[in-house]
XYZ file of N, CA, C and O in Angstrom:
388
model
N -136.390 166.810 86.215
C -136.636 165.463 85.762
C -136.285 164.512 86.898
O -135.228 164.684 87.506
N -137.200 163.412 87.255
C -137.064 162.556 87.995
C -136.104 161.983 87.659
O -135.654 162.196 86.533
N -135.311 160.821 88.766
C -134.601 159.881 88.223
C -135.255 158.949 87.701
O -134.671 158.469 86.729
N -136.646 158.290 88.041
C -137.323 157.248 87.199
C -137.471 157.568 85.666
O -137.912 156.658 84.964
N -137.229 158.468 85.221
C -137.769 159.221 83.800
C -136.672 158.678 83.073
O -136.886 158.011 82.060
N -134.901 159.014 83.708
C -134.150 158.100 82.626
C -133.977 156.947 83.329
O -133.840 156.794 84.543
N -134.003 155.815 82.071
C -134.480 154.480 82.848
C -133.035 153.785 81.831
O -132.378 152.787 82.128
N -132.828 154.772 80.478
C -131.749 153.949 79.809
C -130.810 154.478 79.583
O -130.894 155.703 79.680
N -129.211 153.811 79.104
C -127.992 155.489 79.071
C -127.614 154.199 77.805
O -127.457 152.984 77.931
N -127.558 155.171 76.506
C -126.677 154.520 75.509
C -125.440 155.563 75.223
O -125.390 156.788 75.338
N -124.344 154.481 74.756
C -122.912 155.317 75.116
C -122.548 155.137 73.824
O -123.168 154.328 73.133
N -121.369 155.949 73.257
C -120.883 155.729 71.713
C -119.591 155.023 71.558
O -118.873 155.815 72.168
N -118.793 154.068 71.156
C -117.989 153.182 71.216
C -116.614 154.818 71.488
O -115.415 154.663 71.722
N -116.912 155.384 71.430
C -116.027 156.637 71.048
C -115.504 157.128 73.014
O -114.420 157.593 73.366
N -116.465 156.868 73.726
C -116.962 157.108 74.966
C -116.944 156.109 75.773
O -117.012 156.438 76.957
N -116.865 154.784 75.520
C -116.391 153.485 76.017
C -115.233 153.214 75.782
O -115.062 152.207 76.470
N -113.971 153.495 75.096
C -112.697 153.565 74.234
C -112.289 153.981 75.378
O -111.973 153.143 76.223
N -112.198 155.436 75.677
C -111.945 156.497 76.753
C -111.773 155.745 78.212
O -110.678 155.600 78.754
N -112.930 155.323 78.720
C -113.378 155.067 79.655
C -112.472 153.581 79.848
O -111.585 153.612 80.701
N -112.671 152.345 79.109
C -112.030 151.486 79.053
C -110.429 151.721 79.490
O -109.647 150.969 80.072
N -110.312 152.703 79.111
C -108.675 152.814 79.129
C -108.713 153.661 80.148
O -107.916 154.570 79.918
N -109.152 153.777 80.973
C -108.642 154.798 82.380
C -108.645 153.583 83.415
O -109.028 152.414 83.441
N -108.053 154.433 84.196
C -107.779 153.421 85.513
C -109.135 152.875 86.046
O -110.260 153.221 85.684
N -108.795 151.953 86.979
C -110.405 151.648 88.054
C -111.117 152.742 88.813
O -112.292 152.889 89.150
N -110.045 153.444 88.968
C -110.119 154.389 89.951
C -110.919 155.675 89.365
O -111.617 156.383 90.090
N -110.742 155.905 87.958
C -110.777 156.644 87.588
C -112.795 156.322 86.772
O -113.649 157.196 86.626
N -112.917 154.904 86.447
C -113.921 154.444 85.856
C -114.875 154.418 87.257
O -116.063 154.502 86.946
N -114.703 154.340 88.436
C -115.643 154.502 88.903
C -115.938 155.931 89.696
O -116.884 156.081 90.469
N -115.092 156.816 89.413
C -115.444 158.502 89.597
C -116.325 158.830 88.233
O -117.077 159.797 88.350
N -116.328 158.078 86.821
C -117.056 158.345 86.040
C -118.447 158.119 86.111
O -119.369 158.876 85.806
N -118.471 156.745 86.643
C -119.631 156.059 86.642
C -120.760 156.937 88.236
O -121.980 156.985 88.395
N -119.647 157.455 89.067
C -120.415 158.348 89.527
C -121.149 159.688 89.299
O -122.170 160.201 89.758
N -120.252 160.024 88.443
C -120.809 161.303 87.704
C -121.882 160.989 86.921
O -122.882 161.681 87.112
N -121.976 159.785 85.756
C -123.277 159.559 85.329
C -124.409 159.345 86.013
O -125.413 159.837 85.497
N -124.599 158.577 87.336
C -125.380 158.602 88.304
C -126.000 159.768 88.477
O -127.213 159.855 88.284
N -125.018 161.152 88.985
C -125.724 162.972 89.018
C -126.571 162.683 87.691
O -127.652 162.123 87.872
N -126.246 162.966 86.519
C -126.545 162.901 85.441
C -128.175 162.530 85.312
O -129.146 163.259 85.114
N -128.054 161.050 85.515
C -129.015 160.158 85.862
C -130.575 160.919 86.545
O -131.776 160.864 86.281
N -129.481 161.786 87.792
C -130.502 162.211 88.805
C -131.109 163.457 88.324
O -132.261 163.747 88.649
N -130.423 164.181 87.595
C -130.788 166.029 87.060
C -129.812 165.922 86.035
O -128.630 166.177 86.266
N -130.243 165.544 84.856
C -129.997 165.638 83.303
C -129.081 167.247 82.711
O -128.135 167.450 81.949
N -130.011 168.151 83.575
C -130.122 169.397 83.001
C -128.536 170.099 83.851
O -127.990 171.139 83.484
N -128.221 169.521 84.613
C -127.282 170.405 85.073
C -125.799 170.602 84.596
O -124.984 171.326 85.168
N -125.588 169.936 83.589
C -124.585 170.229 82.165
C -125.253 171.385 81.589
O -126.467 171.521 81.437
N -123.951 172.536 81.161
C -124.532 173.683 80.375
C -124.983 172.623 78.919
O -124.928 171.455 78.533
N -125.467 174.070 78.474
C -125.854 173.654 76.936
C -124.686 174.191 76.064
O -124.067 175.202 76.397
N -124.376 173.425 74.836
C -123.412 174.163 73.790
C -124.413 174.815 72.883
O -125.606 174.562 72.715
N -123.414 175.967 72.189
C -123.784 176.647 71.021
C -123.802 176.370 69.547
O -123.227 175.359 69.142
N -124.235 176.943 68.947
C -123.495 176.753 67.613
C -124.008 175.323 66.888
O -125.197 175.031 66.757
N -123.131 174.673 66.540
C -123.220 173.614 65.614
C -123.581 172.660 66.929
O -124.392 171.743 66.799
N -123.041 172.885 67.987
C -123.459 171.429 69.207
C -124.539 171.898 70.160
O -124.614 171.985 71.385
N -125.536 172.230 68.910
C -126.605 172.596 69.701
C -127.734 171.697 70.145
O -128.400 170.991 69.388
N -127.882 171.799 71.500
C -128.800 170.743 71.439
C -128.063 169.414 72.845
O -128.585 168.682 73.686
N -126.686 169.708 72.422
C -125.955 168.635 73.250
C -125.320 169.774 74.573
O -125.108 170.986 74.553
N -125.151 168.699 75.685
C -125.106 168.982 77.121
C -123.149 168.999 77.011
O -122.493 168.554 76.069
N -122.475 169.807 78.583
C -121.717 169.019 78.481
C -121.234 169.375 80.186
O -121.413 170.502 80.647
N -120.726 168.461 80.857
C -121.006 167.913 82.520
C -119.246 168.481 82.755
O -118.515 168.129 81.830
N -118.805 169.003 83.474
C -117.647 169.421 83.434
C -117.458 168.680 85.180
O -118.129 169.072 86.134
N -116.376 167.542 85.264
C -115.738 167.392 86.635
C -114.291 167.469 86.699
O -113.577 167.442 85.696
N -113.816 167.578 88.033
C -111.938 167.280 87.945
C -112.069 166.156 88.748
O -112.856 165.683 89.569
N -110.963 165.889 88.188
C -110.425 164.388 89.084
C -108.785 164.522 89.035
O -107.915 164.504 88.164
N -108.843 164.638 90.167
C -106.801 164.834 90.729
C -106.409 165.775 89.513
O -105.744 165.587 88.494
N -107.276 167.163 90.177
C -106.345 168.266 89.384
C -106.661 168.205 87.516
O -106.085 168.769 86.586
N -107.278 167.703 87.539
C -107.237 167.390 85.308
C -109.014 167.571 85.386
O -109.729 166.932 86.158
N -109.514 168.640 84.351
C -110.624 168.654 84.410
C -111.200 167.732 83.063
O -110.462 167.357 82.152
N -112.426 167.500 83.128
C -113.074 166.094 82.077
C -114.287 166.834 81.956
O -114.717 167.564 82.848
N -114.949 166.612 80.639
C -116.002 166.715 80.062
C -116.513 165.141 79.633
O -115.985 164.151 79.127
N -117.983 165.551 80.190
C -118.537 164.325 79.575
C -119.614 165.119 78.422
O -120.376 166.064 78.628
N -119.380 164.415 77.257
C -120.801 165.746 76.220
C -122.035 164.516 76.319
O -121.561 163.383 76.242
N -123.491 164.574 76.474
C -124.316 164.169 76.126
C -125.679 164.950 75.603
O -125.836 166.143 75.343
N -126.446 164.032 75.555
C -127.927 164.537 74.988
C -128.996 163.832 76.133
O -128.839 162.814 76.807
N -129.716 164.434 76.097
C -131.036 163.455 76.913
C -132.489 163.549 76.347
O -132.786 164.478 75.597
N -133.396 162.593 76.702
C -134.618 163.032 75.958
C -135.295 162.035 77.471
O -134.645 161.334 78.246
N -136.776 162.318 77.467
C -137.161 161.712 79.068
C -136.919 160.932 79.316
O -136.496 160.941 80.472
N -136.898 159.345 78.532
C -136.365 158.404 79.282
C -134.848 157.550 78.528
O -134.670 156.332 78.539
N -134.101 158.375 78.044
C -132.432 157.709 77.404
C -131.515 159.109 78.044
O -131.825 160.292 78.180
N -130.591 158.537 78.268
C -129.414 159.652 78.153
C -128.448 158.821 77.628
O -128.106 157.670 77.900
N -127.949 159.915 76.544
C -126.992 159.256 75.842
C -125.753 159.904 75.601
O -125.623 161.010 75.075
N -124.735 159.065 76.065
C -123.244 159.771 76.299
C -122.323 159.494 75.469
O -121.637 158.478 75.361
N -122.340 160.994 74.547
C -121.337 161.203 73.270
C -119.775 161.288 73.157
O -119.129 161.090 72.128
N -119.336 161.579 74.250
C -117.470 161.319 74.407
C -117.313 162.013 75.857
O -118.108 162.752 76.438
N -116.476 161.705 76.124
C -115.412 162.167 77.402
C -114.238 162.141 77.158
O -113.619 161.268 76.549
N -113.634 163.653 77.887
C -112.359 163.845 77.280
C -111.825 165.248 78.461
O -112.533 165.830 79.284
N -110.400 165.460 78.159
C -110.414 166.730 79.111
C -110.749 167.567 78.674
O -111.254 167.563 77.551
N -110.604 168.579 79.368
C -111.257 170.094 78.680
C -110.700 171.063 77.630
O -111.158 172.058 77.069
N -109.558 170.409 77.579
C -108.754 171.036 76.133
C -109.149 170.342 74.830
O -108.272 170.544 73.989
N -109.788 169.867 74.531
C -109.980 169.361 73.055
C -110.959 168.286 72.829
O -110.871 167.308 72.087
N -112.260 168.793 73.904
C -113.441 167.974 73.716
C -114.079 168.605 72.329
O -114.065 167.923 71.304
N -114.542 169.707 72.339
C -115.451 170.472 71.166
C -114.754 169.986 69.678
O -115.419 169.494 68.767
N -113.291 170.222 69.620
C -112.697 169.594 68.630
C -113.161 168.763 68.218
O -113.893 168.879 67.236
N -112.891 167.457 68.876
C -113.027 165.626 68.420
C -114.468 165.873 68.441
O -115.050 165.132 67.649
N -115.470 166.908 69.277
C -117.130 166.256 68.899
C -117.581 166.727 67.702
O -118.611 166.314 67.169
N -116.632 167.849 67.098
C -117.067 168.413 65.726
C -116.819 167.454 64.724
O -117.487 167.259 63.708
N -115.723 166.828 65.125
C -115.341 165.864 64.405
C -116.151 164.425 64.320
O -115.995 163.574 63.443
N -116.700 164.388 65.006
C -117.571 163.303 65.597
C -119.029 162.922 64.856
O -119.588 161.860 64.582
N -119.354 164.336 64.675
C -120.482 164.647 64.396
C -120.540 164.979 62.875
O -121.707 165.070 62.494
N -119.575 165.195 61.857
C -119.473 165.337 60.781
C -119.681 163.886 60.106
O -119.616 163.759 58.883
């Protein structure tokens, strides 16, 4: 997928919460990672099971690894929570109920 293809990113107040509350430092290592995202959608594995269907982007930042979970369709990507890697699937089951 081109980058012209996603043209829009809607986020879930759940995923702005997160983000809001991290450092500067830390909000703009995110905002870089959505950019990849942006560029090749697909390179988040896929989940199983009940979160099927949804992506999820695995980076570290100083040693602590982060999940971002989203979905994409050709032109939205839309970003469902960020969290570390211990207890993302949790809160998205929860999320999603």
């Amino acid at each position: 997928m081109k980058k012209q293809d996603v043209k829009t990113i809607q986020t879930t107040l759940r995923f702005m919460r997160f983000k809001k509350g991290c450092s500067d430092e830390i909000q703009l290592y995110i905002d870089e990672q959505i950019k990849e995202l942006m560029l090749d959608p697909e390179i988040g594995f896929l989940q199983k099971g009940d979160l099927k269907g949804i992506r999820a982007h695995t980076f570290e930042y100083k040693k602590k690894e982060y999940n971002i979970l989203y979905s994409f369709s050709r032109t939205c990507l839309r970003l469902l929570q960020i969290g570390t890697q211990e207890n993302y699937s949790r809160v998205l089951r929860q999320m999603l109920r």
